[in-house]
Amino acid sequence: MNKLIKIKKIYTPETGSLSFFEAKKDIPFEIKRIYYTYDVPVDIKRGMHAHKDLDQVLWCPYGIIEVVLDNGENKKTYLLDSPNKLLLIGSGIWREVYWKKKGSVLCVAASDYYNEDDYIRNYDTFLNYVKEGYWKDENKL
Ligand code: T46
């Protein structure tokens, strides 16, 4: 689940590019919610939480955004620097998101509605969930 994928870009020199992805085809879940983050100062960090049970896909239609994923054992860094890159993130992944360019926009499509009870916002609590095997092998990086 946790990986970077590149989607198609339909380009013509006269009119520019179009990219698209489809639920249950290009991404492995149905979408219930879309949100986006913008006007974030450069080098500011957002995220710093994990989800108990949520799948998400992140993409950056404009700008450069760095995403650090952490499953409590390993960390991986991804750069969203092109509108046709998608980052899939499943449950049990601590994420930190850094704005690297002024005006960058982060878009997210999620498998469920907003529910604050699904968030783990304390890193030590997250590590305890990992230690207890809450996600078993589902949060591999
Ligand atoms: C994630 C990263 C990449 C809502 O009311 N509804 C929503 O759908 C969302 C996403 C947030 N909120 C509220 C909750 C907070 O009071 O908006 C406020 C800011 O949310 P948060 O601090 O969680 O924002 P980020 O940018 O740190 O995290 C967000 C998502 O919450 C999270 O799921 O993976 O983007």
mmCIF file of C-alpha atoms and ligand atoms in Angstrom:
data_model
loop_
_atom_site.group_PDB
_atom_site.id
_atom_site.type_symbol
_atom_site.label_atom_id
_atom_site.label_comp_id
_atom_site.label_asym_id
_atom_site.label_seq_id
_atom_site.Cartn_x
_atom_site.Cartn_y
_atom_site.Cartn_z
ATOM 1 C CA MET A 1 0.000 0.000 0.000
ATOM 2 C CA ASN A 2 2.678 2.545 0.964
ATOM 3 C CA LYS A 3 4.303 3.506 -2.295
ATOM 4 C CA LEU A 4 4.814 6.170 -4.918
ATOM 5 C CA ILE A 5 3.124 5.592 -8.255
ATOM 6 C CA LYS A 6 3.293 7.561 -11.467
ATOM 7 C CA ILE A 7 0.065 8.107 -13.354
ATOM 8 C CA LYS A 8 -0.344 8.834 -17.023
ATOM 9 C CA LYS A 9 0.230 12.301 -18.444
ATOM 10 C CA ILE A 10 -1.652 13.192 -21.595
ATOM 11 C CA TYR A 11 0.361 15.991 -23.158
ATOM 12 C CA THR A 12 0.052 18.105 -26.233
ATOM 13 C CA PRO A 13 2.498 20.960 -26.866
ATOM 14 C CA GLU A 14 -0.357 23.279 -27.843
ATOM 15 C CA THR A 15 -2.660 22.725 -24.850
ATOM 16 C CA GLY A 16 -0.546 21.257 -22.028
ATOM 17 C CA SER A 17 -1.020 18.213 -19.804
ATOM 18 C CA LEU A 18 -3.842 16.259 -18.191
ATOM 19 C CA SER A 19 -3.436 13.516 -15.587
ATOM 20 C CA PHE A 20 -6.121 11.458 -13.882
ATOM 21 C CA PHE A 21 -6.628 8.509 -11.574
ATOM 22 C CA GLU A 22 -9.655 6.373 -10.847
ATOM 23 C CA ALA A 23 -10.819 4.786 -7.584
ATOM 24 C CA LYS A 24 -10.460 0.993 -7.414
ATOM 25 C CA LYS A 25 -8.415 1.080 -10.615
ATOM 26 C CA ASP A 26 -5.329 3.265 -10.154
ATOM 27 C CA ILE A 27 -5.750 3.418 -6.359
ATOM 28 C CA PRO A 28 -6.982 0.451 -4.296
ATOM 29 C CA PHE A 29 -9.891 2.105 -2.439
ATOM 30 C CA GLU A 30 -13.110 4.086 -2.875
ATOM 31 C CA ILE A 31 -12.824 7.812 -2.103
ATOM 32 C CA LYS A 32 -15.113 9.327 0.556
ATOM 33 C CA ARG A 33 -13.297 12.616 1.192
ATOM 34 C CA ILE A 34 -10.986 15.052 -0.571
ATOM 35 C CA TYR A 35 -9.107 17.845 1.161
ATOM 36 C CA TYR A 36 -6.158 20.091 0.331
ATOM 37 C CA THR A 37 -3.601 22.140 2.193
ATOM 38 C CA TYR A 38 -2.196 25.408 0.836
ATOM 39 C CA ASP A 39 -0.747 28.793 1.892
ATOM 40 C CA VAL A 40 1.729 26.838 4.041
ATOM 41 C CA PRO A 41 5.024 28.681 4.701
ATOM 42 C CA VAL A 42 8.167 27.055 3.248
ATOM 43 C CA ASP A 43 9.950 24.569 5.563
ATOM 44 C CA ILE A 44 6.905 24.278 7.803
ATOM 45 C CA LYS A 45 6.152 20.729 8.892
ATOM 46 C CA ARG A 46 2.595 19.343 9.042
ATOM 47 C CA GLY A 47 1.255 15.870 9.711
ATOM 48 C CA MET A 48 2.972 14.295 12.717
ATOM 49 C CA HIS A 49 0.324 11.675 13.256
ATOM 50 C CA ALA A 50 -0.753 8.215 12.135
ATOM 51 C CA HIS A 51 -4.186 6.816 11.335
ATOM 52 C CA LYS A 52 -5.644 3.710 12.947
ATOM 53 C CA ASP A 53 -7.688 2.745 9.906
ATOM 54 C CA LEU A 54 -7.517 4.995 6.857
ATOM 55 C CA ASP A 55 -6.138 4.800 3.327
ATOM 56 C CA GLN A 56 -5.062 7.977 1.608
ATOM 57 C CA VAL A 57 -3.502 9.135 -1.620
ATOM 58 C CA LEU A 58 -1.451 12.339 -1.664
ATOM 59 C CA TRP A 59 -0.455 14.391 -4.673
ATOM 60 C CA CYS A 60 1.005 17.810 -5.295
ATOM 61 C CA PRO A 61 -0.595 19.566 -8.295
ATOM 62 C CA TYR A 62 1.790 22.519 -7.876
ATOM 63 C CA GLY A 63 5.090 22.835 -6.033
ATOM 64 C CA ILE A 64 7.404 20.512 -4.110
ATOM 65 C CA ILE A 65 6.422 18.639 -0.964
ATOM 66 C CA GLU A 66 8.514 16.111 0.950
ATOM 67 C CA VAL A 67 6.757 13.342 2.865
ATOM 68 C CA VAL A 68 8.546 11.206 5.459
ATOM 69 C CA LEU A 69 6.771 7.928 6.280
ATOM 70 C CA ASP A 70 7.593 5.951 9.417
ATOM 71 C CA ASN A 71 6.090 2.594 10.424
ATOM 72 C CA GLY A 72 7.781 2.605 13.827
ATOM 73 C CA GLU A 73 10.669 0.497 12.516
ATOM 74 C CA ASN A 74 11.711 2.070 9.215
ATOM 75 C CA LYS A 75 11.463 5.484 7.611
ATOM 76 C CA LYS A 76 11.180 6.381 3.919
ATOM 77 C CA THR A 77 11.243 9.809 2.292
ATOM 78 C CA TYR A 78 9.269 10.661 -0.845
ATOM 79 C CA LEU A 79 9.321 13.797 -2.961
ATOM 80 C CA LEU A 80 6.080 14.979 -4.536
ATOM 81 C CA ASP A 81 7.537 17.241 -7.211
ATOM 82 C CA SER A 82 5.343 16.465 -10.183
ATOM 83 C CA PRO A 83 1.540 16.546 -10.603
ATOM 84 C CA ASN A 84 1.533 12.988 -11.962
ATOM 85 C CA LYS A 85 3.116 11.397 -8.856
ATOM 86 C CA LEU A 86 0.763 9.841 -6.268
ATOM 87 C CA LEU A 87 1.799 8.671 -2.815
ATOM 88 C CA LEU A 88 -0.368 5.919 -1.333
ATOM 89 C CA ILE A 89 -0.403 5.710 2.466
ATOM 90 C CA GLY A 90 -2.294 3.108 4.484
ATOM 91 C CA SER A 91 -3.037 2.662 8.188
ATOM 92 C CA GLY A 92 -0.357 2.632 10.874
ATOM 93 C CA ILE A 93 2.063 5.053 9.216
ATOM 94 C CA TRP A 94 3.416 8.110 11.026
ATOM 95 C CA ARG A 95 3.834 10.937 8.484
ATOM 96 C CA GLU A 96 5.670 14.257 8.438
ATOM 97 C CA VAL A 97 5.029 16.614 5.553
ATOM 98 C CA TYR A 98 7.414 19.455 4.623
ATOM 99 C CA TRP A 99 6.613 22.351 2.278
ATOM 100 C CA LYS A 100 9.685 22.871 0.071
ATOM 101 C CA LYS A 101 8.465 25.546 -2.343
ATOM 102 C CA LYS A 102 6.343 28.672 -1.914
ATOM 103 C CA GLY A 103 2.770 28.166 -3.066
ATOM 104 C CA SER A 104 2.904 24.344 -2.994
ATOM 105 C CA VAL A 105 -0.462 22.634 -2.745
ATOM 106 C CA LEU A 106 -1.054 19.209 -1.180
ATOM 107 C CA CYS A 107 -4.192 17.326 -2.219
ATOM 108 C CA VAL A 108 -5.417 14.220 -0.415
ATOM 109 C CA ALA A 109 -8.159 11.705 -1.221
ATOM 110 C CA ALA A 110 -9.153 9.508 1.712
ATOM 111 C CA SER A 111 -11.071 6.245 2.115
ATOM 112 C CA ASP A 112 -13.236 7.595 4.943
ATOM 113 C CA TYR A 113 -14.885 10.692 6.387
ATOM 114 C CA TYR A 114 -13.036 12.897 8.865
ATOM 115 C CA ASN A 115 -12.920 11.287 12.306
ATOM 116 C CA GLU A 116 -10.579 12.700 14.958
ATOM 117 C CA ASP A 117 -10.804 9.378 16.882
ATOM 118 C CA ASP A 118 -8.915 7.724 14.023
ATOM 119 C CA TYR A 119 -5.839 9.926 14.630
ATOM 120 C CA ILE A 120 -2.851 8.989 16.782
ATOM 121 C CA ARG A 121 -1.164 12.341 17.385
ATOM 122 C CA ASN A 122 1.426 11.304 19.976
ATOM 123 C CA TYR A 123 4.560 9.499 18.711
ATOM 124 C CA ASP A 124 5.049 7.373 21.866
ATOM 125 C CA THR A 125 1.408 6.249 21.689
ATOM 126 C CA PHE A 126 2.007 5.342 18.021
ATOM 127 C CA LEU A 127 5.058 3.249 18.992
ATOM 128 C CA ASN A 128 2.966 1.429 21.620
ATOM 129 C CA TYR A 129 0.361 0.515 18.979
ATOM 130 C CA VAL A 130 3.223 -0.804 16.778
ATOM 131 C CA LYS A 131 4.680 -2.802 19.691
ATOM 132 C CA GLU A 132 1.285 -4.340 20.418
ATOM 133 C CA GLY A 133 1.014 -5.453 16.749
ATOM 134 C CA TYR A 134 -2.113 -3.354 16.127
ATOM 135 C CA TRP A 135 -1.513 -3.335 12.342
ATOM 136 C CA LYS A 136 0.205 -6.752 12.204
ATOM 137 C CA ASP A 137 2.064 -6.691 8.845
ATOM 138 C CA GLU A 138 -0.292 -4.208 7.195
ATOM 139 C CA ASN A 139 1.971 -1.174 7.701
ATOM 140 C CA LYS A 140 5.068 -2.403 5.838
ATOM 141 C CA LEU A 141 7.297 0.214 4.213
HETATM 142 C C1 T46 B 1 -2.895 13.708 6.805
HETATM 143 C C2 T46 B 1 -2.116 14.869 6.315
HETATM 144 C C3 T46 B 1 -1.359 14.614 5.063
HETATM 145 C C4 T46 B 1 -11.103 18.585 9.452
HETATM 146 O O1 T46 B 1 -11.978 19.165 10.135
HETATM 147 N N1 T46 B 1 -11.487 17.775 8.412
HETATM 148 C C5 T46 B 1 -10.575 17.128 7.626
HETATM 149 O O2 T46 B 1 -10.962 16.407 6.683
HETATM 150 C C6 T46 B 1 -9.181 17.288 7.929
HETATM 151 C C7 T46 B 1 -8.142 16.568 7.091
HETATM 152 C C8 T46 B 1 -8.821 18.087 8.982
HETATM 153 N N2 T46 B 1 -9.771 18.718 9.717
HETATM 154 C C9 T46 B 1 -9.335 19.607 10.807
HETATM 155 C C10 T46 B 1 -8.628 18.921 11.962
HETATM 156 C C11 T46 B 1 -7.725 20.008 12.507
HETATM 157 O O3 T46 B 1 -8.453 20.812 13.421
HETATM 158 O O4 T46 B 1 -8.409 20.547 10.291
HETATM 159 C C12 T46 B 1 -7.416 20.866 11.262
HETATM 160 C C13 T46 B 1 -6.025 20.615 10.708
HETATM 161 O O5 T46 B 1 -5.846 19.208 10.546
HETATM 162 P P1 T46 B 1 -4.437 18.506 10.771
HETATM 163 O O6 T46 B 1 -3.686 19.192 11.859
HETATM 164 O O7 T46 B 1 -4.685 17.037 10.955
HETATM 165 O O8 T46 B 1 -3.715 18.806 9.375
HETATM 166 P P2 T46 B 1 -2.395 18.147 8.801
HETATM 167 O O9 T46 B 1 -2.048 18.900 7.579
HETATM 168 O O10 T46 B 1 -1.344 18.019 9.846
HETATM 169 O O11 T46 B 1 -2.828 16.649 8.411
HETATM 170 C C14 T46 B 1 -3.690 16.427 7.313
HETATM 171 C C15 T46 B 1 -4.680 15.285 7.621
HETATM 172 O O12 T46 B 1 -5.378 15.588 8.843
HETATM 173 C C16 T46 B 1 -4.017 13.951 7.767
HETATM 174 O O13 T46 B 1 -4.972 12.916 7.712
HETATM 175 O O14 T46 B 1 -2.539 12.560 6.554
HETATM 176 O O15 T46 B 1 -2.920 16.056 6.161
#
